[in-house]
Coordinates of N, CA and C in Angstrom, one line a residue:
M1 N -14.1 -17.5 -1.2 CA -14.1 -18.0 -2.6 C -12.7 -17.8 -3.1
T2 N -12.2 -18.9 -3.6 CA -10.8 -18.9 -4.1 C -10.8 -18.3 -5.5
A3 N -9.9 -17.4 -5.8 CA -9.7 -16.8 -7.1 C -9.2 -17.8 -8.1
T4 N -9.7 -17.7 -9.3 CA -9.1 -18.6 -10.3 C -8.4 -17.7 -11.4
H5 N -7.5 -18.3 -12.0 CA -6.7 -17.6 -13.0 C -6.9 -18.2 -14.4
R6 N -7.3 -17.4 -15.4 CA -7.4 -17.9 -16.7 C -6.0 -18.2 -17.2
P7 N -5.9 -19.3 -18.0 CA -4.6 -19.6 -18.5 C -4.1 -18.5 -19.5
V8 N -2.9 -18.2 -19.4 CA -2.3 -17.2 -20.4 C -2.0 -17.9 -21.7
P9 N -2.6 -17.4 -22.8 CA -2.3 -18.1 -24.1 C -0.8 -18.0 -24.4
P10 N -0.3 -19.0 -25.1 CA 1.1 -19.0 -25.4 C 1.4 -17.9 -26.4
H11 N 2.7 -17.4 -26.3 CA 3.1 -16.3 -27.2 C 3.1 -16.9 -28.7
R12 N 2.4 -16.1 -29.5 CA 2.3 -16.5 -30.9 C 3.5 -16.0 -31.7
P13 N 4.4 -16.8 -32.3 CA 5.6 -16.3 -33.0 C 5.2 -15.4 -34.1
G14 N 6.0 -14.4 -34.4 CA 5.8 -13.5 -35.5 C 6.0 -14.2 -36.8
P15 N 5.6 -13.5 -37.9 CA 5.8 -14.0 -39.3 C 7.3 -14.1 -39.6
V16 N 7.6 -14.9 -40.5 CA 9.0 -15.1 -40.9 C 9.3 -14.3 -42.2
A17 N 10.3 -13.4 -42.2 CA 10.6 -12.6 -43.3 C 12.0 -12.8 -43.8
V18 N 12.3 -12.9 -45.1 CA 13.6 -13.0 -45.6 C 13.9 -11.6 -46.3
V19 N 15.0 -11.0 -45.9 CA 15.3 -9.7 -46.4 C 16.7 -9.8 -47.1
T20 N 16.7 -9.6 -48.4 CA 18.0 -9.6 -49.1 C 18.6 -8.2 -49.1
G21 N 19.9 -8.1 -49.3 CA 20.6 -6.8 -49.2 C 20.5 -6.2 -47.9
A22 N 20.5 -7.0 -46.8 CA 20.2 -6.6 -45.5 C 21.4 -6.0 -44.7
G23 N 22.5 -6.0 -45.4 CA 23.7 -5.5 -44.7 C 23.9 -4.0 -44.7
S24 N 23.0 -3.3 -45.4 CA 23.1 -1.8 -45.5 C 21.9 -1.2 -46.0
G25 N 21.8 0.1 -45.9 CA 20.7 0.9 -46.6 C 19.3 0.5 -46.3
I26 N 18.5 0.4 -47.3 CA 17.1 0.1 -47.1 C 16.9 -1.3 -46.5
G27 N 17.7 -2.3 -46.9 CA 17.6 -3.6 -46.4 C 17.8 -3.7 -44.9
R28 N 18.9 -3.0 -44.5 CA 19.2 -2.9 -43.0 C 18.0 -2.3 -42.3
A29 N 17.5 -1.1 -42.8 CA 16.4 -0.4 -42.1 C 15.2 -1.3 -42.0
V30 N 14.9 -2.0 -43.1 CA 13.7 -2.9 -43.1 C 13.8 -4.0 -42.1
A31 N 15.0 -4.7 -42.1 CA 15.2 -5.8 -41.2 C 15.1 -5.4 -39.8
R32 N 15.7 -4.3 -39.4 CA 15.7 -3.8 -38.1 C 14.3 -3.4 -37.6
L33 N 13.5 -2.8 -38.5 CA 12.1 -2.4 -38.2 C 11.3 -3.7 -38.0
M34 N 11.4 -4.6 -38.9 CA 10.7 -5.9 -38.8 C 11.0 -6.6 -37.5
L35 N 12.3 -6.6 -37.1 CA 12.6 -7.3 -35.8 C 12.0 -6.5 -34.7
A36 N 12.0 -5.2 -34.7 CA 11.3 -4.4 -33.7 C 9.8 -4.7 -33.6
E37 N 9.2 -5.0 -34.7 CA 7.8 -5.3 -34.8 C 7.4 -6.7 -34.5
G38 N 8.3 -7.6 -34.2 CA 8.0 -8.9 -33.8 C 8.2 -10.0 -34.9
Y39 N 8.7 -9.6 -36.1 CA 9.0 -10.6 -37.1 C 10.2 -11.4 -36.7
R40 N 10.3 -12.6 -37.3 CA 11.5 -13.4 -37.3 C 12.1 -13.2 -38.6
V41 N 13.4 -12.7 -38.6 CA 13.9 -12.1 -39.9 C 15.2 -12.9 -40.2
V42 N 15.3 -13.3 -41.5 CA 16.5 -13.9 -42.1 C 17.1 -12.8 -42.9
L43 N 18.3 -12.4 -42.5 CA 19.0 -11.3 -43.1 C 20.1 -11.9 -44.1
A44 N 20.0 -11.5 -45.4 CA 20.8 -12.1 -46.4 C 21.7 -11.0 -47.0
G45 N 22.9 -11.3 -47.4 CA 23.8 -10.4 -48.0 C 25.1 -11.0 -48.3
R46 N 25.9 -10.4 -49.1 CA 27.2 -11.1 -49.5 C 28.2 -11.2 -48.4
R47 N 28.2 -10.2 -47.5 CA 29.2 -10.2 -46.4 C 28.6 -10.4 -45.0
E48 N 29.2 -11.3 -44.2 CA 28.6 -11.6 -43.0 C 28.7 -10.5 -42.0
A49 N 29.8 -9.8 -41.9 CA 30.0 -8.7 -40.9 C 28.9 -7.6 -40.9
P50 N 28.6 -7.1 -42.1 CA 27.5 -6.1 -42.1 C 26.1 -6.7 -41.7
L51 N 25.9 -8.0 -42.0 CA 24.7 -8.6 -41.6 C 24.6 -8.7 -40.1
L52 N 25.7 -9.1 -39.5 CA 25.7 -9.2 -38.0 C 25.5 -7.8 -37.4
E53 N 26.0 -6.8 -38.0 CA 25.8 -5.4 -37.5 C 24.4 -5.0 -37.7
S54 N 23.7 -5.4 -38.8 CA 22.3 -5.1 -38.9 C 21.5 -5.8 -37.9
A55 N 21.8 -7.1 -37.7 CA 21.0 -7.9 -36.7 C 21.2 -7.4 -35.3
A56 N 22.4 -6.9 -35.0 CA 22.6 -6.3 -33.6 C 22.3 -7.3 -32.5
G57 N 22.6 -8.6 -32.7 CA 22.4 -9.6 -31.7 C 20.9 -9.9 -31.3
H58 N 20.0 -9.5 -32.2 CA 18.6 -9.8 -31.9 C 18.3 -11.3 -31.9
R59 N 17.6 -11.8 -30.9 CA 17.4 -13.2 -30.8 C 16.5 -13.8 -31.9
Q60 N 15.7 -12.9 -32.6 CA 14.8 -13.3 -33.7 C 15.5 -13.1 -35.1
A61 N 16.8 -12.9 -35.1 CA 17.5 -12.6 -36.3 C 18.3 -13.8 -36.7
L62 N 18.4 -14.2 -38.0 CA 19.2 -15.2 -38.5 C 20.0 -14.6 -39.7
T63 N 21.3 -14.6 -39.6 CA 22.1 -14.0 -40.7 C 22.6 -15.1 -41.6
V64 N 22.5 -15.0 -42.9 CA 22.9 -16.0 -43.9 C 23.7 -15.3 -45.0
P65 N 25.0 -15.4 -45.0 CA 25.7 -14.8 -46.2 C 25.2 -15.5 -47.5
C66 N 25.0 -14.7 -48.5 CA 24.4 -15.2 -49.7 C 24.6 -14.2 -50.9
D67 N 25.0 -14.8 -52.0 CA 25.2 -14.1 -53.3 C 23.9 -14.4 -54.1
V68 N 23.0 -13.5 -54.3 CA 21.7 -13.8 -54.9 C 21.9 -14.2 -56.4
T69 N 23.0 -13.9 -57.0 CA 23.3 -14.3 -58.3 C 23.6 -15.8 -58.5
V70 N 23.9 -16.5 -57.3 CA 24.3 -17.9 -57.3 C 23.1 -18.7 -56.9
S71 N 22.6 -19.6 -57.7 CA 21.3 -20.3 -57.4 C 21.5 -21.2 -56.2
D72 N 22.7 -21.8 -56.0 CA 23.0 -22.7 -54.8 C 22.9 -21.9 -53.6
D73 N 23.5 -20.6 -53.6 CA 23.4 -19.8 -52.4 C 22.0 -19.4 -52.1
V74 N 21.2 -19.1 -53.1 CA 19.8 -18.8 -52.8 C 19.0 -20.0 -52.2
E75 N 19.2 -21.2 -52.7 CA 18.6 -22.4 -52.2 C 19.0 -22.6 -50.8
R76 N 20.3 -22.3 -50.5 CA 20.8 -22.5 -49.1 C 20.2 -21.5 -48.2
L77 N 19.9 -20.3 -48.7 CA 19.3 -19.2 -47.9 C 17.9 -19.6 -47.4
F78 N 17.1 -20.1 -48.4 CA 15.7 -20.5 -48.0 C 15.7 -21.8 -47.2
A79 N 16.6 -22.7 -47.5 CA 16.7 -23.9 -46.6 C 17.0 -23.5 -45.2
A80 N 17.9 -22.5 -45.0 CA 18.2 -22.0 -43.6 C 16.9 -21.4 -43.0
A81 N 16.2 -20.7 -43.7 CA 14.9 -20.1 -43.2 C 14.0 -21.2 -42.8
L82 N 13.8 -22.1 -43.6 CA 12.8 -23.2 -43.4 C 13.4 -24.1 -42.2
G83 N 14.7 -24.3 -42.2 CA 15.2 -25.2 -41.2 C 15.1 -24.5 -39.8
K84 N 15.2 -23.2 -39.7 CA 15.1 -22.5 -38.5 C 13.7 -22.3 -38.0
W85 N 12.8 -21.9 -38.9 CA 11.4 -21.5 -38.5 C 10.3 -22.2 -39.3
G86 N 10.6 -23.0 -40.2 CA 9.6 -23.9 -40.9 C 8.7 -23.3 -41.9
R87 N 8.9 -22.0 -42.2 CA 8.1 -21.3 -43.2 C 8.7 -20.0 -43.6
V88 N 8.1 -19.4 -44.7 CA 8.5 -18.1 -45.2 C 7.2 -17.4 -45.4
D89 N 7.0 -16.3 -44.7 CA 5.8 -15.5 -44.9 C 6.0 -14.3 -45.8
V90 N 7.2 -13.7 -45.8 CA 7.5 -12.5 -46.5 C 8.9 -12.6 -47.1
L91 N 9.0 -12.2 -48.4 CA 10.3 -11.9 -49.0 C 10.4 -10.5 -49.4
F92 N 11.3 -9.8 -48.9 CA 11.6 -8.4 -49.4 C 12.8 -8.6 -50.3
N93 N 12.6 -8.5 -51.6 CA 13.5 -8.7 -52.6 C 14.2 -7.4 -52.9
N94 N 15.3 -7.2 -52.2 CA 15.9 -5.8 -52.1 C 17.3 -5.7 -52.6
A95 N 18.0 -6.8 -52.7 CA 19.4 -6.7 -53.2 C 19.5 -6.1 -54.6
G96 N 20.4 -5.1 -54.7 CA 20.5 -4.5 -56.0 C 21.8 -3.6 -56.1
V97 N 22.2 -3.3 -57.3 CA 23.4 -2.5 -57.5 C 23.0 -1.4 -58.6
F98 N 23.6 -0.3 -58.5 CA 23.3 0.8 -59.4 C 24.1 0.6 -60.7
G99 N 25.3 0.1 -60.7 CA 26.1 -0.1 -61.9 C 26.8 1.2 -62.3
P100 N 27.5 1.1 -63.4 CA 28.3 2.3 -63.8 C 27.4 3.3 -64.5
A101 N 27.8 4.6 -64.4 CA 27.1 5.7 -65.2 C 27.5 5.5 -66.7
A102 N 26.5 5.2 -67.5 CA 26.7 4.9 -68.9 C 25.4 4.9 -69.7
S103 N 25.5 5.4 -70.9 CA 24.4 5.2 -71.8 C 24.6 3.9 -72.6
V104 N 23.6 3.6 -73.4 CA 23.6 2.3 -74.1 C 24.8 2.1 -75.0
D105 N 25.4 3.1 -75.5 CA 26.5 3.0 -76.4 C 27.8 2.9 -75.7
E106 N 27.8 3.2 -74.4 CA 29.0 3.3 -73.6 C 29.2 2.1 -72.6
I107 N 28.1 1.4 -72.2 CA 28.3 0.4 -71.2 C 28.9 -0.9 -71.8
S108 N 29.8 -1.5 -71.1 CA 30.4 -2.8 -71.5 C 29.4 -3.9 -71.3
V109 N 29.6 -5.0 -72.1 CA 28.7 -6.2 -71.9 C 28.9 -6.7 -70.5
A110 N 30.1 -6.7 -70.0 CA 30.4 -7.3 -68.7 C 29.7 -6.5 -67.6
D111 N 29.7 -5.1 -67.7 CA 29.0 -4.3 -66.7 C 27.5 -4.5 -66.8
W112 N 27.0 -4.6 -68.0 CA 25.6 -4.8 -68.2 C 25.2 -6.1 -67.6
D113 N 25.9 -7.2 -67.9 CA 25.6 -8.5 -67.3 C 25.6 -8.5 -65.8
A114 N 26.6 -7.8 -65.2 CA 26.7 -7.7 -63.7 C 25.5 -7.1 -63.1
V115 N 25.0 -6.0 -63.7 CA 23.8 -5.3 -63.1 C 22.6 -6.2 -63.3
V116 N 22.4 -6.8 -64.5 CA 21.3 -7.7 -64.7 C 21.3 -8.9 -63.8
A117 N 22.5 -9.4 -63.5 CA 22.6 -10.6 -62.7 C 22.1 -10.4 -61.3
V118 N 22.4 -9.2 -60.7 CA 22.0 -8.9 -59.3 C 20.6 -8.4 -59.3
N119 N 20.3 -7.4 -60.1 CA 19.0 -6.7 -60.0 C 17.8 -7.6 -60.5
L120 N 18.1 -8.3 -61.5 CA 16.9 -9.1 -62.2 C 17.0 -10.6 -61.9
T121 N 18.1 -11.2 -62.3 CA 18.2 -12.6 -62.1 C 18.2 -13.0 -60.6
G122 N 18.9 -12.2 -59.8 CA 19.0 -12.5 -58.4 C 17.6 -12.4 -57.8
S123 N 16.8 -11.4 -58.2 CA 15.4 -11.2 -57.7 C 14.6 -12.4 -58.2
M124 N 14.8 -12.8 -59.4 CA 14.0 -14.0 -59.9 C 14.3 -15.2 -59.1
L125 N 15.6 -15.5 -58.8 CA 16.0 -16.7 -58.1 C 15.4 -16.7 -56.7
C126 N 15.5 -15.5 -56.0 CA 14.9 -15.4 -54.7 C 13.4 -15.6 -54.7
A127 N 12.7 -15.0 -55.6 CA 11.3 -15.1 -55.7 C 10.9 -16.5 -56.0
A128 N 11.6 -17.2 -56.9 CA 11.3 -18.6 -57.2 C 11.4 -19.5 -56.0
A129 N 12.5 -19.3 -55.2 CA 12.7 -20.1 -54.0 C 11.6 -19.8 -52.9
A130 N 11.2 -18.5 -52.8 CA 10.2 -18.1 -51.9 C 8.8 -18.7 -52.3
V131 N 8.5 -18.7 -53.6 CA 7.2 -19.2 -54.1 C 7.2 -20.7 -53.8
R132 N 8.3 -21.4 -54.1 CA 8.3 -22.9 -53.8 C 8.0 -23.1 -52.3
A133 N 8.6 -22.3 -51.4 CA 8.4 -22.5 -50.0 C 6.9 -22.2 -49.6
M134 N 6.4 -21.1 -50.2 CA 5.1 -20.6 -49.8 C 4.0 -21.6 -50.4
K135 N 4.2 -22.2 -51.5 CA 3.3 -23.2 -52.0 C 3.3 -24.5 -51.1
A136 N 4.4 -24.8 -50.6 CA 4.5 -26.1 -49.9 C 4.1 -26.0 -48.4
Q137 N 4.1 -24.8 -47.8 CA 3.9 -24.7 -46.4 C 2.4 -24.7 -46.0
E138 N 2.2 -24.9 -44.7 CA 0.8 -25.0 -44.2 C 0.7 -24.1 -43.0
P139 N -0.1 -23.0 -43.0 CA -1.0 -22.7 -44.1 C -0.2 -22.1 -45.3
Q140 N -0.8 -22.4 -46.5 CA -0.1 -22.0 -47.7 C -0.2 -20.5 -47.9
G141 N 0.8 -20.0 -48.7 CA 0.7 -18.6 -49.1 C 1.8 -17.7 -48.5
G142 N 1.8 -16.5 -48.9 CA 2.8 -15.5 -48.4 C 2.8 -14.3 -49.3
R143 N 3.8 -13.4 -49.0 CA 3.8 -12.1 -49.7 C 5.3 -11.8 -50.1
I144 N 5.4 -11.4 -51.4 CA 6.7 -11.0 -51.9 C 6.6 -9.5 -52.2
I145 N 7.6 -8.7 -51.8 CA 7.7 -7.3 -52.0 C 9.0 -7.1 -52.8
N146 N 8.9 -6.6 -54.0 CA 10.1 -6.3 -54.8 C 10.4 -4.9 -54.7
N147 N 11.7 -4.6 -54.5 CA 12.2 -3.2 -54.4 C 12.6 -2.8 -55.8
G148 N 11.7 -2.0 -56.4 CA 12.0 -1.4 -57.7 C 12.8 -0.1 -57.6
S149 N 12.2 0.9 -58.2 CA 12.9 2.3 -58.1 C 12.0 3.2 -58.8
I150 N 12.1 4.5 -58.6 CA 11.4 5.4 -59.4 C 12.0 5.4 -60.8
S151 N 13.1 4.8 -61.0 CA 13.6 4.6 -62.4 C 12.8 3.6 -63.2
A152 N 11.9 2.9 -62.5 CA 10.9 2.1 -63.2 C 9.9 2.9 -63.9
H153 N 9.8 4.2 -63.5 CA 8.8 5.1 -64.1 C 9.5 6.2 -64.9
S154 N 10.7 6.7 -64.4 CA 11.3 7.9 -65.1 C 12.8 7.7 -64.8
P155 N 13.6 7.5 -65.8 CA 15.1 7.2 -65.6 C 15.9 8.5 -65.4
R156 N 17.0 8.3 -64.7 CA 18.0 9.3 -64.7 C 18.9 9.1 -66.0
P157 N 19.6 10.2 -66.4 CA 20.5 10.1 -67.5 C 21.6 9.1 -67.2
R158 N 22.0 8.4 -68.2 CA 23.2 7.5 -68.2 C 23.1 6.4 -67.1
T159 N 21.9 5.8 -67.0 CA 21.6 4.7 -66.1 C 21.0 3.6 -66.8
V160 N 21.4 3.2 -68.0 CA 20.7 2.3 -68.9 C 20.5 0.9 -68.2
A161 N 21.5 0.4 -67.6 CA 21.4 -1.0 -67.1 C 20.5 -1.0 -65.9
Y162 N 20.7 0.0 -65.0 CA 19.8 0.0 -63.8 C 18.4 0.3 -64.2
T163 N 18.1 1.2 -65.1 CA 16.8 1.5 -65.5 C 16.1 0.4 -66.1
V164 N 16.8 -0.3 -67.0 CA 16.2 -1.5 -67.7 C 15.8 -2.6 -66.7
T165 N 16.7 -2.8 -65.7 CA 16.4 -3.9 -64.8 C 15.2 -3.5 -63.9
K166 N 15.0 -2.2 -63.6 CA 13.9 -1.8 -62.7 C 12.6 -1.8 -63.5
H167 N 12.6 -1.6 -64.8 CA 11.4 -1.8 -65.6 C 11.1 -3.2 -65.6
A168 N 12.1 -4.1 -65.8 CA 11.9 -5.5 -65.8 C 11.3 -6.0 -64.5
M169 N 11.7 -5.4 -63.4 CA 11.2 -5.8 -62.1 C 9.7 -5.7 -62.0
T170 N 9.2 -4.7 -62.7 CA 7.7 -4.5 -62.7 C 7.1 -5.7 -63.4
G171 N 7.6 -6.2 -64.5 CA 7.1 -7.4 -65.1 C 7.2 -8.6 -64.3
L172 N 8.3 -8.7 -63.5 CA 8.5 -9.8 -62.6 C 7.4 -9.8 -61.5
T173 N 7.2 -8.6 -61.0 CA 6.2 -8.4 -59.9 C 4.8 -8.8 -60.4
K174 N 4.4 -8.3 -61.6 CA 3.0 -8.6 -62.1 C 2.9 -10.1 -62.4
S175 N 3.9 -10.7 -62.9 CA 3.9 -12.2 -63.2 C 3.7 -13.0 -62.0
I176 N 4.5 -12.7 -60.9 CA 4.4 -13.4 -59.7 C 3.0 -13.2 -59.1
E177 N 2.5 -12.0 -59.1 CA 1.2 -11.8 -58.5 C 0.1 -12.6 -59.3
L178 N 0.2 -12.6 -60.6 CA -0.8 -13.4 -61.4 C -0.7 -14.9 -61.1
D179 N 0.6 -15.4 -61.2 CA 0.7 -16.9 -61.0 C 0.6 -17.3 -59.6
G180 N 0.6 -16.4 -58.7 CA 0.5 -16.8 -57.3 C -0.9 -16.8 -56.7
R181 N -1.9 -16.4 -57.6 CA -3.2 -16.2 -57.1 C -3.8 -17.5 -56.5
G182 N -3.6 -18.6 -57.1 CA -4.2 -19.8 -56.7 C -3.6 -20.4 -55.5
F183 N -2.5 -19.8 -55.0 CA -1.8 -20.4 -53.9 C -1.7 -19.4 -52.7
G184 N -2.4 -18.3 -52.7 CA -2.4 -17.4 -51.6 C -1.1 -16.5 -51.6
I185 N -0.5 -16.4 -52.7 CA 0.8 -15.7 -52.8 C 0.5 -14.3 -53.5
T186 N 0.8 -13.2 -52.8 CA 0.7 -11.9 -53.4 C 2.1 -11.3 -53.6
C187 N 2.1 -10.4 -54.6 CA 3.4 -9.7 -54.9 C 3.2 -8.3 -55.2
G188 N 3.9 -7.4 -54.6 CA 3.8 -6.0 -54.9 C 5.2 -5.4 -55.1
Q189 N 5.2 -4.2 -55.5 CA 6.5 -3.5 -55.8 C 6.5 -2.1 -55.1
I190 N 7.6 -1.8 -54.5 CA 7.8 -0.5 -53.9 C 8.9 0.3 -54.7
D191 N 8.6 1.4 -55.2 CA 9.5 2.3 -56.0 C 9.9 3.5 -55.1
I192 N 11.1 3.5 -54.7 CA 11.6 4.5 -53.8 C 12.5 5.5 -54.5
G193 N 12.3 6.8 -54.2 CA 13.1 7.8 -54.7 C 13.8 8.7 -53.7
N194 N 15.1 8.6 -53.7 CA 16.0 9.6 -52.9 C 15.8 9.4 -51.4
T195 N 15.8 8.1 -51.0 CA 15.9 7.9 -49.5 C 17.4 8.0 -49.2
A196 N 17.7 8.5 -48.0 CA 19.1 8.8 -47.7 C 20.0 7.6 -47.4
T197 N 20.6 7.0 -48.4 CA 21.5 5.9 -48.3 C 22.8 6.2 -49.1
D198 N 23.7 5.3 -48.9 CA 25.0 5.5 -49.6 C 24.9 5.6 -51.1
I199 N 24.0 4.8 -51.7 CA 23.9 4.8 -53.1 C 23.5 6.2 -53.6
M200 N 22.8 7.0 -52.9 CA 22.4 8.3 -53.3 C 23.6 9.2 -53.3
G201 N 24.5 9.0 -52.4 CA 25.8 9.8 -52.4 C 26.6 9.4 -53.6
A202 N 26.6 8.1 -54.0 CA 27.4 7.7 -55.1 C 26.9 8.3 -56.4
I203 N 25.7 8.7 -56.6 CA 25.2 9.3 -57.8 C 25.1 10.8 -57.7
G204 N 25.6 11.3 -56.5 CA 25.7 12.8 -56.4 C 24.5 13.5 -56.0
V205 N 23.5 12.8 -55.4 CA 22.2 13.5 -55.0 C 22.5 14.6 -54.0
D206 N 23.5 14.4 -53.1 CA 23.7 15.4 -52.1 C 24.8 16.4 -52.5
S207 N 25.4 16.2 -53.7 CA 26.4 17.2 -54.1 C 26.1 17.8 -55.5
G208 N 25.2 17.1 -56.2 CA 24.8 17.6 -57.6 C 24.6 16.4 -58.5
A209 N 23.3 15.9 -58.6 CA 23.0 14.8 -59.5 C 22.7 15.3 -60.9
L210 N 23.2 14.5 -61.9 CA 23.0 14.9 -63.3 C 21.5 14.9 -63.6
Q211 N 21.1 16.0 -64.3 CA 19.7 16.1 -64.7 C 19.5 15.9 -66.2
A212 N 18.3 15.8 -66.6 CA 18.0 15.5 -68.0 C 18.5 16.6 -69.0
D213 N 18.6 17.9 -68.5 CA 19.0 19.0 -69.3 C 20.6 19.2 -69.2
G214 N 21.3 18.2 -68.6 CA 22.7 18.3 -68.5 C 23.2 19.0 -67.3
S215 N 22.4 19.7 -66.6 CA 22.8 20.4 -65.4 C 23.0 19.4 -64.2
R216 N 23.5 19.9 -63.1 CA 23.6 19.1 -61.9 C 22.9 19.9 -60.8
R217 N 22.2 19.1 -60.0 CA 21.3 19.7 -59.0 C 21.4 18.9 -57.7
V218 N 21.5 19.6 -56.6 CA 21.4 18.9 -55.3 C 19.9 18.6 -55.0
E219 N 19.6 17.4 -54.7 CA 18.2 17.0 -54.6 C 17.9 16.6 -53.1
P220 N 16.7 16.8 -52.7 CA 16.3 16.5 -51.4 C 16.2 14.9 -51.2
T221 N 16.5 14.5 -50.0 CA 16.3 13.1 -49.6 C 15.4 13.0 -48.4
F222 N 15.0 11.8 -48.0 CA 14.2 11.5 -46.9 C 14.8 10.3 -46.1
P223 N 14.5 10.2 -44.8 CA 15.1 9.2 -44.0 C 14.8 7.8 -44.4
V224 N 15.8 6.9 -44.4 CA 15.6 5.6 -44.8 C 14.6 4.8 -43.9
Q225 N 14.5 5.3 -42.7 CA 13.5 4.6 -41.8 C 12.1 4.8 -42.3
D226 N 11.8 5.9 -43.0 CA 10.5 6.1 -43.5 C 10.2 5.2 -44.7
A227 N 11.2 4.9 -45.5 CA 11.0 3.9 -46.5 C 10.8 2.6 -45.9
A228 N 11.4 2.2 -44.8 CA 11.2 1.0 -44.2 C 9.8 0.9 -43.6
R229 N 9.2 2.0 -43.2 CA 7.9 2.0 -42.7 C 6.9 1.6 -43.8
A230 N 7.2 2.1 -45.0 CA 6.3 1.8 -46.1 C 6.4 0.3 -46.5
V231 N 7.6 -0.3 -46.4 CA 7.7 -1.7 -46.7 C 7.0 -2.5 -45.6
L232 N 7.1 -2.1 -44.4 CA 6.4 -2.8 -43.3 C 4.9 -2.7 -43.5
L233 N 4.4 -1.6 -43.9 CA 2.9 -1.5 -44.2 C 2.5 -2.5 -45.2
M234 N 3.3 -2.6 -46.3 CA 3.0 -3.6 -47.3 C 3.0 -5.0 -46.8
A235 N 4.1 -5.3 -46.0 CA 4.2 -6.7 -45.4 C 3.1 -7.1 -44.5
G236 N 2.6 -6.1 -43.8 CA 1.6 -6.4 -42.7 C 0.2 -6.4 -43.1
M237 N -0.1 -6.2 -44.4 CA -1.5 -6.3 -44.9 C -2.0 -7.7 -44.7
P238 N -3.3 -7.8 -44.5 CA -3.9 -9.1 -44.3 C -3.9 -9.9 -45.6
P239 N -4.0 -11.2 -45.6 CA -3.9 -12.0 -46.8 C -5.0 -11.7 -47.8
S240 N -6.1 -11.1 -47.3 CA -7.2 -10.7 -48.2 C -6.9 -9.5 -49.1
A241 N -5.8 -8.8 -48.8 CA -5.4 -7.6 -49.5 C -4.0 -7.7 -50.2
S242 N -3.9 -7.1 -51.4 CA -2.6 -7.1 -52.0 C -2.3 -5.7 -52.4
V243 N -1.1 -5.2 -52.0 CA -0.7 -3.9 -52.4 C 0.2 -4.0 -53.6
G244 N -0.3 -3.7 -54.8 CA 0.4 -3.9 -56.0 C 1.6 -3.0 -56.3
S245 N 1.4 -1.7 -55.9 CA 2.4 -0.7 -56.2 C 2.4 0.4 -55.2
V246 N 3.6 0.8 -54.7 CA 3.8 1.9 -53.8 C 4.9 2.8 -54.4
V247 N 4.7 4.1 -54.5 CA 5.8 5.0 -54.9 C 6.0 6.0 -53.7
I248 N 7.2 6.0 -53.2 CA 7.5 6.9 -52.1 C 8.8 7.7 -52.5
T249 N 8.7 9.0 -52.4 CA 9.9 9.8 -52.8 C 10.1 10.9 -51.8
A250 N 11.3 11.5 -51.8 CA 11.6 12.7 -51.1 C 10.7 13.8 -51.6
A251 N 10.1 14.6 -50.7 CA 9.2 15.7 -51.1 C 10.1 16.7 -51.8
G252 N 9.6 17.1 -53.0 CA 10.2 18.1 -53.8 C 11.3 17.7 -54.7
M253 N 11.6 16.4 -54.8 CA 12.6 15.9 -55.7 C 12.2 15.9 -57.1
P254 N 13.1 16.1 -58.1 CA 12.7 16.2 -59.5 C 12.3 14.8 -60.0
F255 N 11.1 14.4 -59.8 CA 10.5 13.1 -60.3 C 9.3 13.4 -61.2
I256 N 8.3 14.0 -60.7 CA 7.2 14.5 -61.5 C 7.7 15.7 -62.3
G257 N 7.8 15.5 -63.6 CA 8.4 16.6 -64.4 C 9.9 16.6 -64.3
R258 N 10.5 15.4 -64.1 CA 11.9 15.3 -63.9 C 12.7 16.0 -65.1
G259 N 13.7 16.8 -64.7 CA 14.5 17.4 -65.7 C 14.0 18.8 -66.2

């Protein structure tokens, strides 16, 4: 009796994810983890060299230099994703800046506008382009994950611009989730506290971060790869489920009862 072989099913390509701010920090960790898990990933950021470093030559990576504050750049980013792979399944809206240390009476209008442009307007532009793509594709739908911050719940001293934009991100997240219902589009927000990235060093977490009582305190951090795992969990949920909000912090950091 001659043995017969069942045909091997063709490899099913992974979902397509767009990751902004992918040249460093959380964005780099998320992009690399998604690539390792079989996603096709479009890595976006202002500078090409860090994006190429994040992609590390992976065959399922596409690097697209992009300034998220420039609408033409954002449209070009999503056109590149669609041109390469024909759809967008996930957007990790991650690009952001901390801005200067300042209270409301100290910050300049120029500095305020610069933080709002990246953290809020840039996130809106990317979400808008992603939603248009997700509405038009077949099968329809997708998932947007906005990177908020624990500052969306409890601010640090002298972070007025950053804190306001992260509170506004929560409104953006809820509006996208509501308006996307009829199109299979879900939107959630991840609020991360004290993952070990360069921005934490910039605000003194590892040397003494300013506390609400005016003191400075060295705060615990946790590996950025663990934050990436939380994003991956949100991204990989089935279309029947929406993760609206995730808060992940370093154990023992001054967040609950901050200050």
